[in-house]
Amino acid sequence: MRCLKCKGTAQIELRQHHAAYCRDHFLDFVRSQVQRSIERLKMCDAADTVMVAVSGGKDSLSLWDLLHGLGYRTSGLHIQLGIGDYSRESREKTAAFAQERELPLTVVSVEEEYGASIPVLARAVRREPCSACGLSKRYIMNRAALEAGATVLATGHNLDDEVATLYGNVMHWQTGYLARQAPVLPATHPGLVKKVKPLHLLTEREMASYALLRGIDYIVEECPHAQGAKSLLYKDALNLVEAQSPGTKQQFYQGFLERLRPLLKDGDGAQLRECERCGQVTTGAVCSFCSLWDRARLVRQPVP
Ligand code: Q46
Ligand code: ZN
Ligand code: ZN
């Protein structure tokens, strides 16, 4: 197999693109895909300060590496969830990555900041850990980015993540979620930071190869709560289809972005306001994050 660009020995074949590349031209391919997405969808520019949400996994660390390498002003945000060894290792990998490249990193510990780890919080409010975790991460990401003065928050969602989410949303006709599933969510209120997903057209395999070829030391283990998650089942199902028909995932996702999403109305028209407790943007009097923690505190510290 020969590299499409230099005809040297190819290291990776990309069947969905009918291409194969050597190491250097594969890295160029990834960089140009990211740069093209950023420019085409106006994700960020040289004037922005981009906060990258980093879990310590291959996607988020590679995203930080890419954005920094492309010349954007970046900092990292790592949320310590308090999920045993997984969280300890993810913090170590993230801190080592930032230190080696002398990049600024903000760490927010859910336990230190709000009083309980994600597993303890989930038990207290009797919710699935991923539900309490997802809500908390979304809140903390927006808040930390605002506090750091960042103009853009970037997350490492790749094509496989986006396609699995889309598949789940379609399976359950979650039209509200479908309307908000986008590679760019503009800041529609001064209390909201613009959210972008520059890796949305790159596959999980491409990102794993990028991380490997760039020598990025990332946490390989998944969070223990991801086991049995529906998203993994959807990924397996979509991979089966992709193996028989390369390019299906990309077609499904891009077809959604180009044909269906423009027809969906984003939001239910509810007025945005500031939460009475924390001042963050919400639609009700108290935001869902504060409500969740209120419930947790009531359970953990019963009123005498
Ligand atoms: S970290 Fe949190 Fe994920 Fe772990 S508890 Fe679930 S949502 S699986 S991306
Ligand atoms: Zn080459
Ligand atoms: Zn609040």
Tab-separated table of C-alpha atoms and ligand atoms in Angstrom:
chain	number	residue	atom	x	y	z
A	1	MET	CA	0.000	0.000	0.000
A	2	ARG	CA	1.394	3.375	-1.069
A	3	CYS	CA	0.890	6.847	0.377
A	4	LEU	CA	-1.473	8.899	-1.767
A	5	LYS	CA	0.796	11.953	-1.499
A	6	CYS	CA	4.412	10.752	-1.677
A	7	LYS	CA	4.038	7.132	-2.911
A	8	GLY	CA	6.136	5.990	0.064
A	9	THR	CA	5.026	3.065	2.242
A	10	ALA	CA	1.594	3.820	3.700
A	11	GLN	CA	1.019	3.314	7.426
A	12	ILE	CA	-2.705	3.815	7.525
A	13	GLU	CA	-5.506	3.128	5.079
A	14	LEU	CA	-8.643	5.287	5.191
A	15	ARG	CA	-11.205	3.253	3.282
A	16	GLN	CA	-13.987	5.810	3.636
A	17	HIS	CA	-11.740	8.353	1.860
A	18	HIS	CA	-10.294	5.793	-0.626
A	19	ALA	CA	-6.852	6.852	0.574
A	20	ALA	CA	-3.736	5.624	2.382
A	21	TYR	CA	-0.996	7.747	3.922
A	22	CYS	CA	2.498	7.527	5.370
A	23	ARG	CA	3.039	8.897	8.888
A	24	ASP	CA	3.754	12.505	7.931
A	25	HIS	CA	1.015	12.772	5.321
A	26	PHE	CA	-1.508	11.184	7.663
A	27	LEU	CA	-0.677	13.810	10.301
A	28	ASP	CA	-1.067	16.497	7.604
A	29	PHE	CA	-4.421	14.987	6.628
A	30	VAL	CA	-5.701	15.200	10.232
A	31	ARG	CA	-4.423	18.754	10.675
A	32	SER	CA	-5.998	19.934	7.441
A	33	GLN	CA	-9.329	18.250	8.264
A	34	VAL	CA	-9.402	20.085	11.608
A	35	GLN	CA	-8.320	23.403	10.114
A	36	ARG	CA	-10.953	23.064	7.378
A	37	SER	CA	-13.735	22.367	9.899
A	38	ILE	CA	-12.629	25.331	12.016
A	39	GLU	CA	-12.616	27.712	9.063
A	40	ARG	CA	-15.716	26.409	7.286
A	41	LEU	CA	-17.856	26.500	10.419
A	42	LYS	CA	-16.145	29.580	11.926
A	43	MET	CA	-15.326	27.722	15.132
A	44	CYS	CA	-12.552	30.047	16.285
A	45	ASP	CA	-9.808	32.330	15.003
A	46	ALA	CA	-6.573	33.938	16.143
A	47	ALA	CA	-8.435	36.442	18.333
A	48	ASP	CA	-10.075	33.696	20.426
A	49	THR	CA	-8.877	32.101	23.607
A	50	VAL	CA	-9.898	28.483	23.366
A	51	MET	CA	-10.382	26.360	26.459
A	52	VAL	CA	-10.068	22.665	25.618
A	53	ALA	CA	-11.953	20.232	27.853
A	54	VAL	CA	-9.449	17.428	28.456
A	55	SER	CA	-10.294	14.108	30.051
A	56	GLY	CA	-6.858	12.567	29.483
A	57	GLY	CA	-8.185	10.368	26.659
A	58	LYS	CA	-6.873	10.209	23.077
A	59	ASP	CA	-9.437	12.553	21.552
A	60	SER	CA	-9.218	15.468	23.954
A	61	LEU	CA	-5.404	15.402	24.297
A	62	SER	CA	-5.023	15.098	20.514
A	63	LEU	CA	-7.426	18.001	20.051
A	64	TRP	CA	-5.345	20.157	22.391
A	65	ASP	CA	-2.186	19.086	20.554
A	66	LEU	CA	-3.799	19.957	17.199
A	67	LEU	CA	-5.185	23.350	18.208
A	68	HIS	CA	-1.920	24.341	19.868
A	69	GLY	CA	0.045	23.123	16.819
A	70	LEU	CA	-2.228	25.076	14.463
A	71	GLY	CA	-1.351	28.236	16.389
A	72	TYR	CA	-4.526	28.891	18.394
A	73	ARG	CA	-4.323	30.348	21.903
A	74	THR	CA	-5.335	27.459	24.132
A	75	SER	CA	-5.643	26.397	27.735
A	76	GLY	CA	-6.913	23.123	29.177
A	77	LEU	CA	-9.732	22.329	31.564
A	78	HIS	CA	-9.708	19.028	33.417
A	79	ILE	CA	-12.662	18.075	35.604
A	80	GLN	CA	-11.778	15.703	38.412
A	81	LEU	CA	-14.841	13.479	38.746
A	82	GLY	CA	-13.577	11.364	41.650
A	83	ILE	CA	-14.117	8.042	39.857
A	84	GLY	CA	-11.362	5.981	41.560
A	85	ASP	CA	-8.246	4.943	39.620
A	86	TYR	CA	-9.752	6.109	36.331
A	87	SER	CA	-9.912	9.720	37.539
A	88	ARG	CA	-6.485	9.561	39.189
A	89	GLU	CA	-4.835	8.311	36.025
A	90	SER	CA	-6.707	10.710	33.757
A	91	ARG	CA	-5.538	13.627	35.895
A	92	GLU	CA	-1.923	12.424	35.795
A	93	LYS	CA	-1.947	12.023	32.012
A	94	THR	CA	-3.531	15.442	31.494
A	95	ALA	CA	-1.173	17.218	33.900
A	96	ALA	CA	1.889	15.555	32.306
A	97	PHE	CA	0.706	16.568	28.800
A	98	ALA	CA	0.249	20.214	29.856
A	99	GLN	CA	3.526	20.346	31.756
A	100	GLU	CA	5.609	18.900	28.908
A	101	ARG	CA	4.255	21.541	26.518
A	102	GLU	CA	4.126	24.342	29.115
A	103	LEU	CA	0.425	24.901	28.470
A	104	PRO	CA	-1.903	26.350	31.134
A	105	LEU	CA	-4.276	23.850	32.746
A	106	THR	CA	-7.223	24.493	35.073
A	107	VAL	CA	-8.316	21.568	37.226
A	108	VAL	CA	-11.758	21.609	38.857
A	109	SER	CA	-12.343	18.890	41.431
A	110	VAL	CA	-16.052	18.170	41.785
A	111	GLU	CA	-15.462	16.820	45.280
A	112	GLU	CA	-13.409	19.772	46.522
A	113	GLU	CA	-15.538	22.399	44.819
A	114	TYR	CA	-19.015	21.036	45.471
A	115	GLY	CA	-18.619	18.462	48.249
A	116	ALA	CA	-18.966	15.029	46.645
A	117	SER	CA	-17.499	12.897	43.887
A	118	ILE	CA	-19.710	11.915	40.928
A	119	PRO	CA	-20.375	8.361	42.259
A	120	VAL	CA	-21.381	9.757	45.689
A	121	LEU	CA	-23.541	12.447	44.082
A	122	ALA	CA	-25.261	9.897	41.817
A	123	ARG	CA	-26.000	7.573	44.741
A	124	ALA	CA	-27.378	10.438	46.837
A	125	VAL	CA	-29.804	11.595	44.145
A	126	ARG	CA	-30.510	8.074	42.853
A	127	ARG	CA	-29.508	8.854	39.305
A	128	GLU	CA	-27.293	6.935	36.907
A	129	PRO	CA	-23.674	8.153	37.328
A	130	CYS	CA	-23.531	9.232	33.654
A	131	SER	CA	-26.615	11.368	34.020
A	132	ALA	CA	-25.272	13.224	37.100
A	133	CYS	CA	-21.833	13.368	35.473
A	134	GLY	CA	-23.017	14.717	32.110
A	135	LEU	CA	-25.079	17.449	33.701
A	136	SER	CA	-22.225	18.428	36.061
A	137	LYS	CA	-19.611	18.451	33.295
A	138	ARG	CA	-21.710	20.660	31.008
A	139	TYR	CA	-22.248	23.138	33.852
A	140	ILE	CA	-18.629	23.176	35.026
A	141	MET	CA	-17.252	23.493	31.480
A	142	ASN	CA	-19.314	26.580	30.735
A	143	ARG	CA	-18.660	28.141	34.130
A	144	ALA	CA	-14.899	27.478	34.120
A	145	ALA	CA	-14.550	28.814	30.566
A	146	LEU	CA	-16.408	32.007	31.517
A	147	GLU	CA	-14.315	32.446	34.661
A	148	ALA	CA	-11.102	31.939	32.697
A	149	GLY	CA	-12.184	34.551	30.137
A	150	ALA	CA	-12.165	31.987	27.298
A	151	THR	CA	-14.262	32.867	24.258
A	152	VAL	CA	-14.601	29.296	22.968
A	153	LEU	CA	-14.868	25.900	24.648
A	154	ALA	CA	-13.660	22.979	22.517
A	155	THR	CA	-14.483	19.326	23.170
A	156	GLY	CA	-12.948	16.223	21.605
A	157	HIS	CA	-16.096	14.546	20.248
A	158	ASN	CA	-15.130	12.554	17.169
A	159	LEU	CA	-17.248	11.306	14.253
A	160	ASP	CA	-18.021	7.985	15.974
A	161	ASP	CA	-19.247	9.815	19.114
A	162	GLU	CA	-21.422	12.123	17.050
A	163	VAL	CA	-22.851	9.328	14.887
A	164	ALA	CA	-23.646	7.181	17.960
A	165	THR	CA	-25.381	10.157	19.595
A	166	LEU	CA	-27.292	10.863	16.396
A	167	TYR	CA	-28.334	7.223	16.090
A	168	GLY	CA	-29.575	7.204	19.707
A	169	ASN	CA	-31.419	10.485	19.255
A	170	VAL	CA	-33.087	9.233	16.072
A	171	MET	CA	-33.953	5.851	17.617
A	172	HIS	CA	-35.811	7.651	20.400
A	173	TRP	CA	-36.912	10.660	18.315
A	174	GLN	CA	-35.333	13.080	20.738
A	175	THR	CA	-36.100	16.114	18.607
A	176	GLY	CA	-34.918	18.569	21.276
A	177	TYR	CA	-31.523	16.848	21.459
A	178	LEU	CA	-31.361	16.583	17.655
A	179	ALA	CA	-31.877	20.329	17.355
A	180	ARG	CA	-28.966	20.947	19.723
A	181	GLN	CA	-26.613	18.367	18.200
A	182	ALA	CA	-24.190	20.538	16.255
A	183	PRO	CA	-20.452	20.980	15.749
A	184	VAL	CA	-20.855	24.642	16.767
A	185	LEU	CA	-23.219	26.013	19.398
A	186	PRO	CA	-23.004	29.800	19.401
A	187	ALA	CA	-23.100	31.791	22.641
A	188	THR	CA	-26.723	32.955	22.671
A	189	HIS	CA	-26.329	34.791	25.999
A	190	PRO	CA	-23.381	36.610	27.621
A	191	GLY	CA	-23.380	33.883	30.284
A	192	LEU	CA	-22.867	31.124	27.720
A	193	VAL	CA	-19.584	30.285	26.015
A	194	LYS	CA	-19.492	29.186	22.369
A	195	LYS	CA	-18.998	25.392	22.132
A	196	VAL	CA	-17.173	23.710	19.251
A	197	LYS	CA	-16.241	20.161	18.197
A	198	PRO	CA	-13.329	20.446	15.748
A	199	LEU	CA	-12.878	16.620	15.502
A	200	HIS	CA	-16.461	15.957	14.426
A	201	LEU	CA	-15.448	14.594	11.010
A	202	LEU	CA	-12.538	12.437	12.192
A	203	THR	CA	-13.133	8.831	13.216
A	204	GLU	CA	-12.156	7.172	16.486
A	205	ARG	CA	-9.586	5.092	14.596
A	206	GLU	CA	-8.080	8.169	12.974
A	207	MET	CA	-7.775	9.874	16.351
A	208	ALA	CA	-6.207	6.803	17.977
A	209	SER	CA	-3.686	6.688	15.098
A	210	TYR	CA	-2.999	10.409	15.436
A	211	ALA	CA	-2.343	10.081	19.186
A	212	LEU	CA	-0.079	7.092	18.621
A	213	LEU	CA	1.918	8.691	15.808
A	214	ARG	CA	2.309	11.918	17.794
A	215	GLY	CA	3.497	9.980	20.847
A	216	ILE	CA	0.699	11.310	23.045
A	217	ASP	CA	0.492	9.413	26.334
A	218	TYR	CA	-3.241	9.078	27.005
A	219	ILE	CA	-5.423	7.006	29.306
A	220	VAL	CA	-6.506	3.913	27.407
A	221	GLU	CA	-9.041	2.581	29.914
A	222	GLU	CA	-12.611	3.769	29.581
A	223	CYS	CA	-14.432	5.172	32.586
A	224	PRO	CA	-15.877	2.139	34.455
A	225	HIS	CA	-19.369	3.639	34.132
A	226	ALA	CA	-19.139	3.583	30.333
A	227	GLN	CA	-19.440	-0.217	30.394
A	228	GLY	CA	-22.790	-1.274	29.028
A	229	ALA	CA	-23.615	2.292	27.941
A	230	LYS	CA	-26.041	2.468	25.012
A	231	SER	CA	-23.577	4.627	23.084
A	232	LEU	CA	-21.100	1.703	22.964
A	233	LEU	CA	-23.811	-0.616	21.658
A	234	TYR	CA	-24.669	1.922	18.957
A	235	LYS	CA	-20.986	2.281	18.048
A	236	ASP	CA	-20.690	-1.511	17.620
A	237	ALA	CA	-23.810	-1.608	15.443
A	238	LEU	CA	-22.612	1.273	13.283
A	239	ASN	CA	-19.147	-0.292	12.941
A	240	LEU	CA	-20.747	-3.459	11.566
A	241	VAL	CA	-22.504	-1.427	8.884
A	242	GLU	CA	-19.373	0.629	8.180
A	243	ALA	CA	-17.275	-2.526	7.686
A	244	GLN	CA	-19.614	-3.651	4.897
A	245	SER	CA	-20.199	-0.216	3.481
A	246	PRO	CA	-17.357	2.254	4.165
A	247	GLY	CA	-18.460	5.877	4.389
A	248	THR	CA	-21.920	5.129	5.804
A	249	LYS	CA	-21.233	6.820	9.136
A	250	GLN	CA	-20.019	10.014	7.509
A	251	GLN	CA	-22.970	10.077	5.081
A	252	PHE	CA	-25.470	9.557	7.889
A	253	TYR	CA	-23.952	12.348	9.997
A	254	GLN	CA	-23.363	14.851	7.231
A	255	GLY	CA	-26.799	14.174	5.776
A	256	PHE	CA	-28.260	15.022	9.168
A	257	LEU	CA	-26.255	18.256	9.465
A	258	GLU	CA	-27.058	19.396	5.943
A	259	ARG	CA	-30.639	18.206	5.442
A	260	LEU	CA	-32.450	17.633	8.712
A	261	ARG	CA	-30.877	19.871	11.317
A	262	PRO	CA	-31.640	23.173	9.511
A	263	LEU	CA	-35.338	22.227	9.686
A	264	LEU	CA	-35.311	21.715	13.453
A	265	LYS	CA	-36.008	24.562	15.843
A	266	ASP	CA	-33.287	24.981	18.475
A	267	GLY	CA	-34.683	25.306	22.009
A	268	ASP	CA	-38.274	25.613	23.131
A	269	GLY	CA	-38.232	29.402	23.026
A	270	ALA	CA	-37.939	29.672	26.826
A	271	GLN	CA	-36.376	32.915	28.068
A	272	LEU	CA	-32.831	32.594	29.377
A	273	ARG	CA	-32.175	34.048	32.839
A	274	GLU	CA	-29.701	33.826	35.694
A	275	CYS	CA	-29.965	31.098	38.314
A	276	GLU	CA	-30.973	32.517	41.719
A	277	ARG	CA	-28.276	30.469	43.437
A	278	CYS	CA	-25.215	30.532	41.227
A	279	GLY	CA	-25.903	33.192	38.593
A	280	GLN	CA	-25.299	30.819	35.678
A	281	VAL	CA	-27.655	30.824	32.692
A	282	THR	CA	-30.822	28.765	32.980
A	283	THR	CA	-34.471	28.781	31.917
A	284	GLY	CA	-35.990	28.270	35.384
A	285	ALA	CA	-35.497	30.081	38.695
A	286	VAL	CA	-32.824	27.609	39.827
A	287	CYS	CA	-30.583	25.806	37.342
A	288	SER	CA	-30.599	22.020	37.044
A	289	PHE	CA	-27.064	21.783	38.472
A	290	CYS	CA	-27.993	23.673	41.660
A	291	SER	CA	-31.238	21.648	41.966
A	292	LEU	CA	-29.270	18.424	41.674
A	293	TRP	CA	-26.790	19.445	44.359
A	294	ASP	CA	-29.579	20.766	46.605
A	295	ARG	CA	-31.171	17.332	46.486
A	296	ALA	CA	-27.836	15.641	47.171
A	297	ARG	CA	-27.162	17.824	50.201
A	298	LEU	CA	-30.632	17.155	51.617
A	299	VAL	CA	-29.983	13.423	51.403
A	300	ARG	CA	-26.449	13.601	52.766
A	301	GLN	CA	-27.210	16.042	55.594
A	302	PRO	CA	-30.805	15.396	56.720
A	303	VAL	CA	-32.400	18.402	58.377
A	304	PRO	CA	-32.592	17.587	62.146
B	1	Q46	S1	-17.029	10.025	32.597
B	1	Q46	FE1	-19.004	10.512	33.391
B	1	Q46	FE2	-18.491	9.449	31.023
B	1	Q46	FE3	-17.856	8.100	33.238
B	1	Q46	S2	-19.579	8.703	34.536
B	1	Q46	FE4	-20.411	8.373	32.502
B	1	Q46	S3	-20.397	10.412	31.647
B	1	Q46	S4	-18.840	7.275	31.419
B	1	Q46	S5	-17.969	10.269	29.077
B	2	ZN	ZN	3.462	10.273	2.257
B	3	ZN	ZN	-27.368	27.400	39.591
